[in-house]
XYZ file of C-alpha atoms in Angstrom:
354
model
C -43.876 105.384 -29.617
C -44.078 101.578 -28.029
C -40.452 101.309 -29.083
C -39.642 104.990 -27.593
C -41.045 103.807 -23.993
C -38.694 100.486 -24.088
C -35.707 102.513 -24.506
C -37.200 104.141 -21.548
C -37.952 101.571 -19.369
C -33.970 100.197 -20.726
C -32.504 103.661 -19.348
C -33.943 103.398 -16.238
C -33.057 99.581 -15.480
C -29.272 100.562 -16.532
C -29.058 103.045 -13.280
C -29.085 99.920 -11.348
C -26.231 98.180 -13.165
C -22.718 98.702 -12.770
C -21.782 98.200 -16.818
C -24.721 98.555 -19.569
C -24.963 98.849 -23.674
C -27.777 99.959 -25.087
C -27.995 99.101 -29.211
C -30.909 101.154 -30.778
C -31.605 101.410 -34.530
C -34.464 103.651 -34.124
C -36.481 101.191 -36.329
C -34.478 103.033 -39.091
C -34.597 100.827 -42.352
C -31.478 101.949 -44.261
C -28.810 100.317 -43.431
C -28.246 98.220 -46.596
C -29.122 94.628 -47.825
C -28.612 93.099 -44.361
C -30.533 95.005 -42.063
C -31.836 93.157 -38.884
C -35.538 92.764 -37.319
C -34.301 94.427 -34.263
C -35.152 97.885 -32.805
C -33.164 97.616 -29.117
C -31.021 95.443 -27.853
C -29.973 96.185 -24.429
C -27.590 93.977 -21.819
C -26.916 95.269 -18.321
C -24.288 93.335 -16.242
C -22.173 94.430 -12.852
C -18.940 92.513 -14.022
C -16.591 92.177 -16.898
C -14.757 89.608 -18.748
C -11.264 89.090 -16.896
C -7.905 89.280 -19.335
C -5.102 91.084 -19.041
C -4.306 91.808 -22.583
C -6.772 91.722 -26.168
C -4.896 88.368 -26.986
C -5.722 86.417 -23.886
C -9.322 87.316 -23.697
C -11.307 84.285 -23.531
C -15.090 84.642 -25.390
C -17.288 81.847 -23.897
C -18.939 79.610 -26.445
C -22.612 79.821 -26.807
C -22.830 83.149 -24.960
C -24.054 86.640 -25.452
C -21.076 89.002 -24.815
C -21.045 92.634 -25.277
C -18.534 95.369 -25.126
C -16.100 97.807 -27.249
C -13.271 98.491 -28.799
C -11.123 101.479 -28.612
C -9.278 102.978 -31.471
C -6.158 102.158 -29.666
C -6.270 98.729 -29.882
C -4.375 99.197 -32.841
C -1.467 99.695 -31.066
C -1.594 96.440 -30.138
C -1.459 94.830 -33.815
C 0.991 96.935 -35.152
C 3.885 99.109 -34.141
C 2.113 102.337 -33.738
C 1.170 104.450 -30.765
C -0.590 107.033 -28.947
C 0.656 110.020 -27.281
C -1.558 112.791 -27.816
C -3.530 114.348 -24.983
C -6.537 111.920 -23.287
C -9.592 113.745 -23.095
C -11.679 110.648 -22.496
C -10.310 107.056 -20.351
C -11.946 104.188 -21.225
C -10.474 101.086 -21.592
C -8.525 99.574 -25.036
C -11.526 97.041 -24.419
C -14.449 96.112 -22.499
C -16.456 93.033 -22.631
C -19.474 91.667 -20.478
C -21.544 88.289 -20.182
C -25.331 90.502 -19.773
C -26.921 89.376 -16.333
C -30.135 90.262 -18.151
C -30.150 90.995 -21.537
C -33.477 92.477 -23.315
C -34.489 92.460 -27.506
C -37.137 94.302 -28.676
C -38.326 93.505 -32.388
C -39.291 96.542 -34.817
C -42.874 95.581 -34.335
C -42.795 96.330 -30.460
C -41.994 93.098 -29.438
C -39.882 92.514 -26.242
C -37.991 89.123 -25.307
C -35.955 88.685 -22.379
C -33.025 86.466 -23.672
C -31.437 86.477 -19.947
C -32.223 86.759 -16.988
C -35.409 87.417 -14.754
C -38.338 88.954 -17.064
C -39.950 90.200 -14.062
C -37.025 93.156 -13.838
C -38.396 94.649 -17.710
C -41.879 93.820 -16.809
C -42.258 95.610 -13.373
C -39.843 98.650 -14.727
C -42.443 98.998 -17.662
C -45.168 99.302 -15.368
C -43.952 101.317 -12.561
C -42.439 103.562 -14.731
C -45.736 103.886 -17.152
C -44.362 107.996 -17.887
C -41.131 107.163 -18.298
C -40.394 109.880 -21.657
C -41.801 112.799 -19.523
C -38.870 111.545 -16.710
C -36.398 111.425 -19.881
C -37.197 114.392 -21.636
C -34.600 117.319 -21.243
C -33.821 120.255 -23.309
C -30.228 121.972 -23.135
C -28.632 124.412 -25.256
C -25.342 123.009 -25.718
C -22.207 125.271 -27.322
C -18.875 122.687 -28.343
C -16.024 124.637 -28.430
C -13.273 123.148 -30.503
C -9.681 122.539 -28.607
C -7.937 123.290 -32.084
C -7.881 126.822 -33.171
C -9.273 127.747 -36.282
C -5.694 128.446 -37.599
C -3.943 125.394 -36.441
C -6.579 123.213 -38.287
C -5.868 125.475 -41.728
C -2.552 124.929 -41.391
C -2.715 121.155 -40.425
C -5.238 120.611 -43.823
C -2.411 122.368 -46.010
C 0.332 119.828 -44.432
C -1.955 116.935 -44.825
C -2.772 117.927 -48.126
C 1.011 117.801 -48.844
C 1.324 114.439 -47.428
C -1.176 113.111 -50.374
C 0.786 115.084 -53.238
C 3.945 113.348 -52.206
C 1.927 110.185 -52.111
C 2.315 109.341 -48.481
C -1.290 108.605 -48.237
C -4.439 108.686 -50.929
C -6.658 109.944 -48.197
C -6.676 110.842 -44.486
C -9.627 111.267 -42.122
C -8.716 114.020 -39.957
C -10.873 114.775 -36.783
C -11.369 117.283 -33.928
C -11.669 117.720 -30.612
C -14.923 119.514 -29.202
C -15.492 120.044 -25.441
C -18.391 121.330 -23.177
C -18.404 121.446 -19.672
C -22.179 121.524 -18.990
C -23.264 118.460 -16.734
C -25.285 116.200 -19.068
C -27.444 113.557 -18.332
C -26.454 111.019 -19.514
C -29.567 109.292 -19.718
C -32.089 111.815 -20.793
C -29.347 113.163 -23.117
C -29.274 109.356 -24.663
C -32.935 109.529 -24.628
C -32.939 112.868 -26.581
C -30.661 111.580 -29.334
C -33.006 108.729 -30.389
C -36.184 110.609 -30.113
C -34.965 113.253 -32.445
C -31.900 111.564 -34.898
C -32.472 107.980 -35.074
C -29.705 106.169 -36.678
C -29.660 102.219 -37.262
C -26.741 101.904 -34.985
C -26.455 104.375 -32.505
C -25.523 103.640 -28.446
C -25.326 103.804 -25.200
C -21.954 102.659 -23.212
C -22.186 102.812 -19.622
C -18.766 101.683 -17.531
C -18.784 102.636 -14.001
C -19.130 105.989 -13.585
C -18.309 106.837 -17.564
C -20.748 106.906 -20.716
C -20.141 107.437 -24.072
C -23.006 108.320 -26.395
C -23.541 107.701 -29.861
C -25.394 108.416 -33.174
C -24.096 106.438 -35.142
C -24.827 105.079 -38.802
C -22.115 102.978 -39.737
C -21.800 99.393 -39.624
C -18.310 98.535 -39.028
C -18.727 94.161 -39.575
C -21.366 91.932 -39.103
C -20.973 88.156 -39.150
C -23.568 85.948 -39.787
C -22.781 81.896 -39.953
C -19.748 82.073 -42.648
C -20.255 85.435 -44.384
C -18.658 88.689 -42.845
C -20.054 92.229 -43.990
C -19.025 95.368 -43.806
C -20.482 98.804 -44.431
C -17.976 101.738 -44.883
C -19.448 105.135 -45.446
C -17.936 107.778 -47.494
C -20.229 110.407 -48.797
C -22.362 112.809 -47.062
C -24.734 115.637 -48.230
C -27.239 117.861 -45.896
C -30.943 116.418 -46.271
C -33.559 119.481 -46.742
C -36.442 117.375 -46.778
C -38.308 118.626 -49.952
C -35.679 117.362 -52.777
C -34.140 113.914 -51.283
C -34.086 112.257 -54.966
C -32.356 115.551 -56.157
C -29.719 115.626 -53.543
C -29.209 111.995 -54.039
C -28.374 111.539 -57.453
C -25.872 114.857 -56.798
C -24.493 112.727 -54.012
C -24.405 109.600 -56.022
C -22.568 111.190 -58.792
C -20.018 113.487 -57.614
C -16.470 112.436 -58.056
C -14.696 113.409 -55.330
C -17.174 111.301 -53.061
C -17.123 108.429 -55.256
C -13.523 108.475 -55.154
C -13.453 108.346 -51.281
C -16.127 105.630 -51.507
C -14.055 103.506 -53.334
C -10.758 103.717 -52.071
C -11.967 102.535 -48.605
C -14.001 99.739 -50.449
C -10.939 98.775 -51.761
C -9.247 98.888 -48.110
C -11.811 96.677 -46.515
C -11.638 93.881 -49.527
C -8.083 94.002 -49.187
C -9.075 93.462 -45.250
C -11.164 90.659 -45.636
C -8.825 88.952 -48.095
C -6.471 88.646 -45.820
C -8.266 85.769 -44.111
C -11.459 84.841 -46.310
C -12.331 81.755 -48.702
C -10.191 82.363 -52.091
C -12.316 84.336 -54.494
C -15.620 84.903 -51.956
C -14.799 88.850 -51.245
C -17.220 90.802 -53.354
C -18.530 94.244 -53.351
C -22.534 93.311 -53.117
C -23.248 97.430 -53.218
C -21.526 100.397 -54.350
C -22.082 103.703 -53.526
C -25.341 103.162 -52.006
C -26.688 106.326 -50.885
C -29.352 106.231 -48.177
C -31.468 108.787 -46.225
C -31.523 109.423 -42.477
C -33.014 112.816 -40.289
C -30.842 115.968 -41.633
C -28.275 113.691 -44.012
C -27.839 111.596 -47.052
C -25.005 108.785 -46.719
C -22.985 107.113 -49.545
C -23.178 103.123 -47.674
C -21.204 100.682 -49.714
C -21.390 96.669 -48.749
C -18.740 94.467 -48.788
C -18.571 90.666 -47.716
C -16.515 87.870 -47.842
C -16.716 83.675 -46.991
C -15.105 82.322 -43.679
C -14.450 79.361 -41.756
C -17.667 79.615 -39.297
C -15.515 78.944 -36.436
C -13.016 81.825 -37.570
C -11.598 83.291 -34.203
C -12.981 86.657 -33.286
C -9.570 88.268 -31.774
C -7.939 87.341 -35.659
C -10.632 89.163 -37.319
C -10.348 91.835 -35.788
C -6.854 91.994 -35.911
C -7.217 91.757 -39.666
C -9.933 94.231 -40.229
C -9.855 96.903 -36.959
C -9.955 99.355 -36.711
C -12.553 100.845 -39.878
C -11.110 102.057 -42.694
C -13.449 104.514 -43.497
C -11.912 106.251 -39.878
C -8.459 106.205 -40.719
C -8.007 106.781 -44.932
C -6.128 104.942 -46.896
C -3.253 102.744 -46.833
C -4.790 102.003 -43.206
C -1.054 102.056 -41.429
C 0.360 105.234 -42.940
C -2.920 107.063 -42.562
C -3.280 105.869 -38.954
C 0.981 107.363 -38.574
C -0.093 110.655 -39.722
C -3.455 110.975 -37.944
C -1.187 110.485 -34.865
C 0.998 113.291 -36.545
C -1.299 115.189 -37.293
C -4.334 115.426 -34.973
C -3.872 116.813 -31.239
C -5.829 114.291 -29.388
C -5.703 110.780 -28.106
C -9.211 109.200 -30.053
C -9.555 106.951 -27.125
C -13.052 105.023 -28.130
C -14.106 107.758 -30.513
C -13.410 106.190 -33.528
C -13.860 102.117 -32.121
C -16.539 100.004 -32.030
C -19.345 99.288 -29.810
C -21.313 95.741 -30.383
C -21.976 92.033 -29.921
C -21.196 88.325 -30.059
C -23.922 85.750 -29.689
């Protein structure tokens, strides 16, 4: 509950700030072997990083940066494109130096690693009933912008594209709309209080948010080792069987199977640049329980130079394979194909550099 009035003494600070990321793992412990003491980071700034493509950006040394990466930023490491209709706009990228940047530890601890202290301190205690001011309840319907046709027939020619070998296996994903004016805060507020995830977010941009409940780690890099955590493998979570449904999840083939192909993708990823012979699969087919699911989390890491650039890692690993199929290019050819919307930063990657 400490934790719960942080996050709202965070969404209240971020009305004042022009750009804002809020990083919450909802002091959920199941995110693997290399989970962090962290329950919130949040970093609140009112400008960005100049550059006027990914390649020129310049990342300060010794700095905290945030920001995101859109799923189009692909388009800038290889020759692919997209042309499908935009339903969101935010940038390829976004990065930001946090004017004040706040970390709270999973024991209710709170550090400010930048800027004034007295900003958190006085929002904490003028805002003492801050969840009652965050607390909103609205019955939401998403309507789908791909009829329930179109999508049968787009599964049978996908499903053709893996027979004739085109691809081994193809994330395919929707569109869903709703009109209603959210919140954006209380709604953020709502998704933490009642799914916590280890790595779901807040993105605030101007006037735009994007919202997240996430679960997946898409890389982690801490001094010369580089992690990732591709999920593959999901089963509803009743509550009253978990080490039932998790062996079934654990064992079934066809999840396996996806599992493994996109561990395969990321080594193949991390190879590309890593120490000879350091890439190795340190869990497989880890299955893991969060509020309403069961997730098959595999971890994968491999050796670097420490001062490996951050734009050439990305290049080499973005976007996450466990988003597109696999082989990554011919997957990410046919999703373009295939799908009838422009992913925009659904499907990217929100996080941090320090």
């Amino acid at each position: 509950m400490k934790n719960e009035h942080f996050l709202s003494a965070a969404l209240h600070l971020a009305k004042n700030y022009k750009h804002c990321i809020i990083l919450n793992t909802g002091a959920v412990d199941a995110s693997g072997p290399i989970g962090d003491d962290v329950a919130i980071l949040a970093a609140f700034a009112n400008n960005t990083l100049p550059s006027y493509d990914f390649h020129s950006l310049q990342i300060p040394k010794n700095e905290w940066i945030f920001g995101y990466l859109s799923y189009d930023l692909k388009n800038e490491f290889e020759q692919l494109s997209s042309n499908n209709k935009a339903f969101t706009h935010f940038p390829v990228y976004h990065f930001f130096k946090p004017q004040l940047l706040i970390r709270i530890s999973l024991k209710g601890e709170f550090q400010v690693l930048n800027g004034n202290s007295k900003e958190f301190k006085n929002a904490l205690e003028q805002n003492s009933n801050l969840k009652n001011e965050f607390e909103e309840q609205v019955d939401l319907e998403f309507l789908s912008e791909t009829t329930r046709l179109h999508y049968l027939s787009t599964v049978r020619q996908i499903k053709e594209e893996i027979r004739n070998g085109n691809v081994y296996e193809l994330n395919y994903c929707l569109n869903f709309s709703n009109n209603h004016k959210l919140d954006p805060y209380k709604t953020y507020h709502n998704i933490c209080h009642n799914i916590p995830t280890p790595f779901s977010c807040m993105v605030k941009t101007g006037k735009d948010f994007a919202l997240s409940a996430s679960m997946e780690r898409f890389i982690k890099k801490h001094k010369s080792t580089v992690y990732s955590q591709p999920i593959k493998g999901t089963t509803k979570r009743h509550g009253n069987n978990d080490k039932i449904e998790k062996e079934a999840l654990q064992s079934d083939e066809k999840e396996r199977a996806e599992n493994l192909m996109i561990v395969d993708l990321v080594r193949n990823d991390l190879n590309k640049r890593a120490i000879p012979g350091s890439v190795n699969v340190d869990e497989l087919f880890g299955v893991y329980s969060y509020p309403g699911v069961h997730q098959m989390i595999s971890t994968v890491s491999g050796k670097f130079d420490e001062d490996v650039d951050f734009k050439q890692l990305i290049k080499d690993l973005f976007p996450m394979g466990s988003m597109t199929g696999a082989p990554k290019i011919s997957a990410m050819q046919l999703i373009e194909k295939h799908e009838d919307f422009r992913r925009n930063l659904y499907s990217g990657s929100v996080g941090y550099i320090k």
